[in-house]
Tab-separated table of C-alpha atoms and ligand atoms in Angstrom:
chain	number	residue	atom	x	y	z
A	1	MET	CA	0.000	0.000	0.000
A	2	SER	CA	1.362	3.465	-0.833
A	3	ARG	CA	1.454	6.206	1.778
A	4	PHE	CA	-1.084	8.099	-0.356
A	5	PHE	CA	-3.924	5.584	-0.129
A	6	SER	CA	-6.959	7.290	1.358
A	7	GLU	CA	-7.738	6.558	4.989
A	8	LYS	CA	-11.265	5.605	3.972
A	9	ARG	CA	-10.040	2.908	1.551
A	10	LYS	CA	-7.158	1.481	3.581
A	11	ASN	CA	-9.082	-1.352	5.167
A	12	LEU	CA	-10.884	-2.520	2.025
A	13	ILE	CA	-10.763	-6.258	1.465
A	14	PRO	CA	-11.269	-6.628	-2.296
A	15	TYR	CA	-13.249	-9.398	-3.984
A	16	THR	CA	-11.157	-12.438	-4.917
A	17	PRO	CA	-12.064	-13.602	-8.428
A	18	GLY	CA	-11.719	-17.295	-9.297
A	19	GLU	CA	-8.336	-18.330	-10.657
A	20	GLN	CA	-7.699	-17.683	-14.357
A	21	PRO	CA	-4.392	-19.552	-14.710
A	22	LYS	CA	-2.419	-19.304	-17.930
A	23	ASP	CA	0.412	-21.744	-17.067
A	24	ILE	CA	-1.155	-25.040	-18.144
A	25	LYS	CA	-4.439	-25.834	-19.817
A	26	TYR	CA	-6.870	-26.823	-17.074
A	27	ILE	CA	-10.390	-28.130	-17.416
A	28	LYS	CA	-11.865	-24.969	-16.014
A	29	LEU	CA	-14.837	-25.619	-13.766
A	30	ASN	CA	-14.205	-22.823	-11.273
A	31	THR	CA	-15.884	-19.597	-12.407
A	32	ASN	CA	-19.278	-20.646	-13.770
A	33	GLU	CA	-18.450	-19.629	-17.331
A	34	SER	CA	-20.173	-21.282	-20.276
A	35	PRO	CA	-18.137	-24.071	-21.861
A	36	PHE	CA	-19.526	-23.029	-25.248
A	37	ALA	CA	-18.104	-20.376	-27.586
A	38	PRO	CA	-20.099	-17.177	-28.107
A	39	SER	CA	-22.626	-17.205	-30.940
A	40	ASP	CA	-21.099	-16.776	-34.418
A	41	LYS	CA	-23.270	-13.670	-34.823
A	42	ALA	CA	-21.766	-12.148	-31.677
A	43	ILE	CA	-18.263	-12.746	-33.016
A	44	GLU	CA	-19.136	-11.360	-36.456
A	45	TYR	CA	-20.815	-8.200	-35.086
A	46	ALA	CA	-18.034	-7.568	-32.539
A	47	SER	CA	-15.421	-7.881	-35.234
A	48	GLU	CA	-17.304	-5.413	-37.458
A	49	ALA	CA	-17.634	-2.997	-34.509
A	50	SER	CA	-13.891	-3.141	-33.887
A	51	LYS	CA	-13.384	-1.146	-37.098
A	52	SER	CA	-14.852	1.962	-35.486
A	53	LEU	CA	-13.178	1.750	-32.114
A	54	ASN	CA	-11.821	5.258	-32.720
A	55	LEU	CA	-15.313	6.522	-31.855
A	56	TYR	CA	-17.062	6.393	-28.473
A	57	PRO	CA	-19.880	3.904	-28.092
A	58	ASP	CA	-23.531	4.967	-27.856
A	59	PRO	CA	-23.902	5.985	-24.185
A	60	GLU	CA	-27.614	5.140	-24.346
A	61	CYS	CA	-26.868	1.668	-25.687
A	62	LYS	CA	-30.123	2.072	-27.577
A	63	ILE	CA	-30.326	-0.835	-30.009
A	64	LEU	CA	-29.125	-3.411	-27.507
A	65	THR	CA	-31.452	-2.081	-24.789
A	66	GLU	CA	-34.411	-2.223	-27.212
A	67	LYS	CA	-33.626	-5.817	-28.137
A	68	CYS	CA	-33.088	-6.826	-24.530
A	69	ALA	CA	-36.371	-5.209	-23.434
A	70	LYS	CA	-38.170	-7.054	-26.233
A	71	MET	CA	-36.628	-10.372	-25.191
A	72	LEU	CA	-37.763	-9.759	-21.597
A	73	GLY	CA	-41.260	-8.531	-22.516
A	74	VAL	CA	-40.780	-5.155	-20.784
A	75	ASP	CA	-40.503	-1.523	-21.943
A	76	TYR	CA	-37.332	0.169	-23.170
A	77	ASP	CA	-37.190	2.470	-20.135
A	78	GLU	CA	-37.442	-0.476	-17.742
A	79	VAL	CA	-33.972	-1.805	-18.658
A	80	LEU	CA	-30.413	-0.574	-18.039
A	81	MET	CA	-27.453	-2.337	-19.649
A	82	THR	CA	-24.271	-2.467	-17.580
A	83	ASN	CA	-20.676	-3.642	-17.591
A	84	GLY	CA	-21.432	-7.111	-16.269
A	85	SER	CA	-24.130	-7.514	-13.645
A	86	ASP	CA	-21.472	-6.612	-11.076
A	87	GLU	CA	-21.855	-3.016	-12.231
A	88	ILE	CA	-25.627	-2.848	-11.769
A	89	LEU	CA	-25.246	-4.453	-8.334
A	90	ASN	CA	-22.703	-1.795	-7.393
A	91	PHE	CA	-25.061	0.899	-8.742
A	92	ALA	CA	-27.825	-0.527	-6.517
A	93	PHE	CA	-25.603	-0.289	-3.435
A	94	MET	CA	-24.758	3.318	-4.406
A	95	ALA	CA	-28.364	4.259	-5.096
A	96	TYR	CA	-30.360	2.470	-2.418
A	97	CYS	CA	-28.145	1.893	0.609
A	98	ASP	CA	-26.932	4.217	3.344
A	99	LYS	CA	-26.875	4.277	7.118
A	100	ASP	CA	-30.682	4.485	7.242
A	101	HIS	CA	-31.058	1.779	4.588
A	102	PRO	CA	-28.482	-0.874	5.430
A	103	ALA	CA	-28.027	-3.856	3.127
A	104	TYR	CA	-29.239	-7.285	4.266
A	105	PHE	CA	-28.260	-10.471	2.472
A	106	PRO	CA	-27.571	-14.131	3.295
A	107	ASP	CA	-24.295	-14.995	5.049
A	108	ILE	CA	-23.506	-17.514	2.337
A	109	THR	CA	-24.015	-15.835	-1.021
A	110	TYR	CA	-22.193	-13.962	-3.762
A	111	GLY	CA	-19.014	-12.645	-2.136
A	112	PHE	CA	-19.144	-9.300	-3.903
A	113	TYR	CA	-22.144	-7.984	-1.910
A	114	SER	CA	-20.079	-7.302	1.206
A	115	VAL	CA	-17.310	-5.759	-0.908
A	116	PHE	CA	-19.787	-3.388	-2.581
A	117	ALA	CA	-21.201	-2.527	0.843
A	118	ASN	CA	-17.735	-1.750	2.192
A	119	ILE	CA	-16.550	0.410	-0.698
A	120	ASN	CA	-19.787	2.382	-0.559
A	121	ASN	CA	-19.581	2.750	3.225
A	122	VAL	CA	-22.867	0.951	3.661
A	123	PRO	CA	-23.635	-0.911	6.884
A	124	TYR	CA	-24.714	-4.475	6.185
A	125	LYS	CA	-25.937	-7.613	7.900
A	126	GLU	CA	-25.424	-11.167	6.752
A	127	ILE	CA	-28.418	-13.333	7.629
A	128	PRO	CA	-27.564	-16.990	8.342
A	129	LEU	CA	-28.962	-19.601	5.988
A	130	ASN	CA	-30.822	-22.632	7.346
A	131	LYS	CA	-28.676	-25.695	8.080
A	132	ASP	CA	-29.571	-27.166	4.687
A	133	PHE	CA	-28.367	-23.915	3.024
A	134	THR	CA	-31.894	-22.775	2.120
A	135	ILE	CA	-32.889	-19.151	2.687
A	136	ASN	CA	-35.426	-18.701	5.474
A	137	VAL	CA	-37.862	-16.296	3.825
A	138	ASN	CA	-39.275	-15.289	7.237
A	139	ASP	CA	-35.934	-13.649	8.051
A	140	TYR	CA	-36.661	-11.084	5.338
A	141	ILE	CA	-40.341	-10.401	6.015
A	142	GLY	CA	-41.022	-6.788	6.975
A	143	ILE	CA	-37.414	-5.987	7.901
A	144	ASN	CA	-37.425	-2.577	6.196
A	145	LYS	CA	-33.907	-2.891	4.858
A	146	THR	CA	-32.441	-2.942	1.351
A	147	ILE	CA	-32.359	-6.639	0.486
A	148	PHE	CA	-30.043	-8.489	-1.904
A	149	ILE	CA	-30.895	-12.080	-2.797
A	150	ALA	CA	-29.175	-14.150	-5.448
A	151	ASN	CA	-31.772	-16.475	-6.952
A	152	PRO	CA	-30.636	-19.182	-7.443
A	153	ASN	CA	-28.219	-18.471	-4.641
A	154	ALA	CA	-24.483	-18.855	-5.171
A	155	PRO	CA	-22.547	-20.964	-4.381
A	156	THR	CA	-25.364	-23.276	-3.233
A	157	GLY	CA	-27.449	-23.282	-6.438
A	158	ILE	CA	-30.684	-23.380	-4.417
A	159	ALA	CA	-33.588	-21.334	-5.810
A	160	LEU	CA	-36.536	-19.657	-4.104
A	161	CYS	CA	-39.849	-19.674	-5.955
A	162	LYS	CA	-41.510	-16.484	-7.157
A	163	ASP	CA	-44.240	-16.652	-4.485
A	164	GLU	CA	-41.667	-16.560	-1.703
A	165	ILE	CA	-39.969	-13.552	-3.251
A	166	GLU	CA	-43.346	-11.832	-3.580
A	167	LYS	CA	-43.788	-12.215	0.199
A	168	ILE	CA	-40.506	-10.381	0.714
A	169	LEU	CA	-41.509	-7.668	-1.771
A	170	THR	CA	-44.972	-7.035	-0.312
A	171	SER	CA	-43.714	-6.925	3.262
A	172	ASN	CA	-40.968	-4.379	2.512
A	173	PRO	CA	-42.862	-1.870	0.351
A	174	ASP	CA	-40.616	1.057	1.289
A	175	ASN	CA	-37.336	-0.647	0.514
A	176	ILE	CA	-35.649	-1.875	-2.614
A	177	VAL	CA	-35.368	-5.637	-3.025
A	178	VAL	CA	-32.669	-6.693	-5.496
A	179	ILE	CA	-33.038	-10.157	-6.994
A	180	ASP	CA	-29.771	-11.206	-8.617
A	181	GLU	CA	-30.713	-13.664	-11.360
A	182	ALA	CA	-27.230	-14.389	-12.727
A	183	TYR	CA	-28.113	-18.102	-12.976
A	184	VAL	CA	-31.863	-17.909	-13.621
A	185	ASP	CA	-31.717	-19.427	-17.115
A	186	PHE	CA	-30.692	-22.842	-15.791
A	187	GLY	CA	-34.040	-23.729	-14.295
A	188	SER	CA	-35.523	-21.247	-11.813
A	189	GLU	CA	-38.410	-18.816	-12.080
A	190	SER	CA	-37.583	-15.259	-13.094
A	191	CYS	CA	-39.037	-12.308	-11.186
A	192	VAL	CA	-38.844	-10.024	-14.236
A	193	PRO	CA	-42.650	-10.081	-14.781
A	194	LEU	CA	-43.067	-8.803	-11.196
A	195	ILE	CA	-41.509	-5.426	-12.026
A	196	LYS	CA	-44.893	-4.350	-13.399
A	197	LYS	CA	-46.481	-5.102	-10.015
A	198	TYR	CA	-43.826	-3.945	-7.506
A	199	ASP	CA	-42.122	-0.578	-7.710
A	200	ASN	CA	-39.513	-1.710	-5.162
A	201	LEU	CA	-38.115	-4.600	-7.230
A	202	LEU	CA	-34.840	-4.557	-9.159
A	203	VAL	CA	-33.921	-7.734	-11.054
A	204	THR	CA	-30.370	-8.133	-12.329
A	205	GLN	CA	-29.208	-10.579	-14.981
A	206	THR	CA	-26.077	-11.257	-16.996
A	207	PHE	CA	-24.815	-12.325	-20.420
A	208	SER	CA	-21.854	-14.038	-18.687
A	209	LYS	CA	-23.355	-17.477	-18.089
A	210	SER	CA	-26.080	-18.770	-20.418
A	211	ARG	CA	-25.031	-16.367	-23.201
A	212	SER	CA	-21.314	-17.255	-23.244
A	213	MET	CA	-20.139	-13.654	-22.847
A	214	ALA	CA	-18.244	-13.541	-19.529
A	215	GLY	CA	-15.239	-12.030	-21.295
A	216	ALA	CA	-17.272	-9.225	-22.855
A	217	ARG	CA	-18.728	-7.945	-19.550
A	218	LEU	CA	-22.418	-7.400	-20.169
A	219	GLY	CA	-25.261	-7.430	-17.672
A	220	PHE	CA	-28.472	-5.508	-17.044
A	221	GLY	CA	-31.064	-4.420	-14.547
A	222	VAL	CA	-34.840	-4.578	-15.033
A	223	ALA	CA	-37.174	-2.471	-12.888
A	224	ASN	CA	-39.857	0.166	-12.785
A	225	LYS	CA	-38.767	3.106	-14.959
A	226	LYS	CA	-38.209	5.426	-11.973
A	227	ILE	CA	-35.681	2.973	-10.576
A	228	ILE	CA	-33.980	2.786	-13.970
A	229	GLN	CA	-33.838	6.610	-13.942
A	230	ASP	CA	-32.057	6.539	-10.554
A	231	LEU	CA	-29.599	3.963	-11.800
A	232	ASN	CA	-28.980	6.010	-14.937
A	233	THR	CA	-28.119	8.952	-12.705
A	234	ILE	CA	-25.475	6.779	-11.059
A	235	LYS	CA	-24.263	5.512	-14.436
A	236	TYR	CA	-23.903	9.007	-15.943
A	237	SER	CA	-22.109	10.112	-12.766
A	238	THR	CA	-19.523	7.341	-12.983
A	239	ASN	CA	-19.095	5.918	-16.483
A	240	PRO	CA	-21.499	7.031	-19.241
A	241	TYR	CA	-19.757	4.796	-21.788
A	242	ASN	CA	-20.019	1.727	-19.605
A	243	ILE	CA	-20.630	-0.702	-22.473
A	244	ASN	CA	-17.852	-0.749	-25.049
A	245	LYS	CA	-18.637	-0.929	-28.774
A	246	MET	CA	-17.567	-4.520	-29.328
A	247	THR	CA	-19.540	-5.792	-26.357
A	248	MET	CA	-22.613	-3.837	-27.457
A	249	ALA	CA	-22.385	-5.340	-30.931
A	250	ALA	CA	-21.749	-8.843	-29.584
A	251	GLY	CA	-24.753	-8.499	-27.269
A	252	ILE	CA	-26.970	-7.652	-30.252
A	253	GLY	CA	-25.604	-10.702	-32.071
A	254	VAL	CA	-26.374	-12.953	-29.087
A	255	LEU	CA	-29.956	-11.710	-28.872
A	256	GLU	CA	-30.448	-12.328	-32.604
A	257	ASP	CA	-29.326	-15.908	-32.074
A	258	GLU	CA	-31.634	-16.946	-29.221
A	259	SER	CA	-31.960	-20.527	-30.477
A	260	TYR	CA	-28.203	-21.017	-29.965
A	261	THR	CA	-28.532	-19.771	-26.357
A	262	GLN	CA	-31.535	-22.035	-25.710
A	263	LYS	CA	-29.730	-25.040	-27.178
A	264	ASN	CA	-26.716	-24.455	-24.893
A	265	ILE	CA	-28.921	-23.982	-21.822
A	266	LYS	CA	-30.646	-27.305	-22.556
A	267	THR	CA	-27.300	-29.074	-22.924
A	268	ILE	CA	-25.952	-27.569	-19.686
A	269	ILE	CA	-29.067	-28.621	-17.750
A	270	GLU	CA	-28.833	-32.176	-19.135
A	271	THR	CA	-25.124	-32.338	-18.297
A	272	ARG	CA	-25.836	-31.009	-14.798
A	273	GLU	CA	-28.364	-33.776	-14.154
A	274	PHE	CA	-25.913	-36.372	-15.519
A	275	THR	CA	-23.196	-34.996	-13.197
A	276	LYS	CA	-25.529	-35.030	-10.181
A	277	ASN	CA	-26.230	-38.733	-10.768
A	278	GLU	CA	-22.575	-39.606	-11.159
A	279	LEU	CA	-21.519	-37.583	-8.098
A	280	LYS	CA	-24.201	-39.294	-6.032
A	281	LYS	CA	-22.860	-42.714	-7.066
A	282	LEU	CA	-19.421	-41.624	-5.807
A	283	GLY	CA	-20.836	-40.662	-2.402
A	284	PHE	CA	-21.019	-36.894	-2.816
A	285	ASP	CA	-23.735	-34.792	-1.148
A	286	PHE	CA	-25.042	-31.570	-2.608
A	287	PRO	CA	-28.073	-29.303	-2.519
A	288	ASP	CA	-30.314	-29.629	-5.576
A	289	SER	CA	-28.854	-27.019	-7.889
A	290	ALA	CA	-30.926	-24.973	-10.336
A	291	ALA	CA	-27.768	-23.262	-11.636
A	292	ASN	CA	-24.843	-24.139	-13.930
A	293	PHE	CA	-22.829	-25.478	-10.999
A	294	ILE	CA	-23.069	-28.049	-8.221
A	295	PHE	CA	-21.945	-27.384	-4.654
A	296	ALA	CA	-20.687	-30.744	-3.484
A	297	LYS	CA	-18.959	-32.370	-0.531
A	298	HIS	CA	-17.728	-35.858	0.198
A	299	ASN	CA	-17.986	-37.269	3.693
A	300	LYS	CA	-14.635	-39.089	3.519
A	301	ILE	CA	-12.302	-36.499	1.981
A	302	SER	CA	-12.036	-32.807	2.874
A	303	GLY	CA	-13.100	-30.129	0.419
A	304	GLU	CA	-9.591	-28.736	0.317
A	305	LYS	CA	-8.033	-32.118	-0.444
A	306	ILE	CA	-10.466	-32.660	-3.322
A	307	TYR	CA	-9.767	-29.170	-4.668
A	308	LEU	CA	-5.974	-29.654	-4.496
A	309	SER	CA	-6.003	-33.192	-5.915
A	310	LEU	CA	-8.209	-32.111	-8.829
A	311	LYS	CA	-5.949	-29.134	-9.505
A	312	GLU	CA	-2.885	-31.356	-9.518
A	313	LYS	CA	-4.631	-33.512	-12.109
A	314	GLY	CA	-5.536	-30.552	-14.305
A	315	ILE	CA	-9.100	-29.743	-13.184
A	316	LEU	CA	-9.973	-26.466	-11.493
A	317	VAL	CA	-12.997	-26.145	-9.215
A	318	ARG	CA	-13.797	-23.404	-6.679
A	319	HIS	CA	-13.040	-23.946	-3.016
A	320	PHE	CA	-13.932	-21.359	-0.362
A	321	ASN	CA	-12.103	-21.161	2.974
A	322	LYS	CA	-15.140	-19.878	4.876
A	323	GLU	CA	-15.687	-22.175	7.877
A	324	GLU	CA	-19.341	-23.184	7.176
A	325	ILE	CA	-18.617	-24.231	3.578
A	326	LYS	CA	-15.007	-25.390	3.661
A	327	ASP	CA	-16.061	-29.033	3.108
A	328	PHE	CA	-17.576	-28.120	-0.251
A	329	ASN	CA	-16.394	-27.361	-3.757
A	330	ARG	CA	-18.393	-25.469	-6.322
A	331	ILE	CA	-18.151	-27.320	-9.618
A	332	THR	CA	-19.167	-25.509	-12.804
A	333	ILE	CA	-20.970	-27.581	-15.426
A	334	GLY	CA	-18.693	-27.886	-18.452
A	335	THR	CA	-19.154	-30.011	-21.555
A	336	LYS	CA	-20.280	-33.636	-21.171
A	337	GLU	CA	-16.710	-34.754	-21.957
A	338	GLU	CA	-15.266	-32.439	-19.302
A	339	MET	CA	-17.701	-33.762	-16.719
A	340	GLU	CA	-16.863	-37.360	-17.655
A	341	THR	CA	-13.200	-36.527	-17.078
A	342	LEU	CA	-14.117	-34.916	-13.758
A	343	ILE	CA	-15.982	-38.040	-12.644
A	344	SER	CA	-13.215	-40.446	-13.669
A	345	THR	CA	-10.618	-38.215	-11.954
A	346	LEU	CA	-12.703	-38.094	-8.767
A	347	LYS	CA	-12.903	-41.909	-8.858
A	348	LEU	CA	-9.093	-42.033	-8.943
A	349	ILE	CA	-8.814	-39.565	-6.070
A	350	LEU	CA	-11.275	-41.579	-3.967
A	351	GLU	CA	-9.303	-44.767	-4.598
A	352	GLU	CA	-5.950	-43.180	-3.652
B	401	LIG	N1	-24.177	-12.458	-9.268
B	401	LIG	C1	-23.750	-13.691	-8.961
B	401	LIG	C2	-24.542	-14.488	-7.986
B	401	LIG	C3	-22.582	-14.213	-9.542
B	401	LIG	O1	-22.141	-15.429	-9.203
B	401	LIG	C4	-21.886	-13.422	-10.485
B	401	LIG	C5	-20.671	-13.984	-11.197
B	401	LIG	N2	-19.507	-14.015	-10.513
B	401	LIG	C6	-22.356	-12.138	-10.750
B	401	LIG	C7	-23.514	-11.692	-10.148
B	401	LIG	C8	-21.632	-11.195	-11.657
B	401	LIG	O2	-21.499	-11.647	-12.930
B	401	LIG	P1	-21.140	-10.698	-14.138
B	401	LIG	O3	-20.554	-9.421	-13.575
B	401	LIG	O4	-20.178	-11.468	-14.947
B	401	LIG	O5	-22.430	-10.423	-14.837
């Protein structure tokens, strides 16, 4: 740390992204990326857009926003495109949290929430999950706080149904409830239609998972248009050109190739169910995931040992040191072949 670093930033503990090693070629099952290449249309449009990189991108992100709104069945002014969904989540902390509106979220969830709270000087409380890692909806009823819930939750993969989220929304009418749907496409119910009914709901989604665009950084928020106005105020006060030209063009390409996205989602869900079956046969336990990952533990070998042995054999999964979940590894669903290799490698490790 330099001697110039501001007093107010000195104690920040930044988010730790999953490893992106470049030394050897791993089977990468550690950051919930899609194993499939982006749509050909996305590649073609991005490449075309690269020819005019001398010019700034459209700050309004008009064409992409229009297409995204159409895909979601909402109005143009109910959507804001952002640099990954991380950006819209940060905007939500900036816009809707302060000392009178602290942030409440589960104690086991997306690790960035507490980081966003800290950098924005927002007090926060982490609400313990039930023993089986489910969210106890009653903990969020009428609490009058700004609420962040990943649905399905990460790293557990467990989803709440829309009715349960509606209970949280109706009982906190004077507070914003953010539903982070980064993994919604893999089998849970989206709350997007509820934005017409609840003016306190912000839903966030991403192009990073089901749309194979993690490297392009594209996400969005969907909400009542007044909320989108607030978030635009934050955007134009931080980074008006938050979506670069190539990403904008690629995003348009992805949305014009919806059948490719749907085909990949179907394959990932099938591969997830195959992997669940195989892991069960090997004696692993895991909550029933509705996401593109499985959060699994073995009762004979520690989570850390499994993580290290897999890494040594060329497979990366995500291990967290946090006490309550240190027995687990979060395993991203890759291609069928990758998951077959994972299973045969786990067999070897269990026999060792
Ligand atoms: N929410 C959750 C629950 C996540 O796991 C992630 C991915 N790390 C994100 C949001 C952010 O994803 P992105 O910024 O790539 O859209």
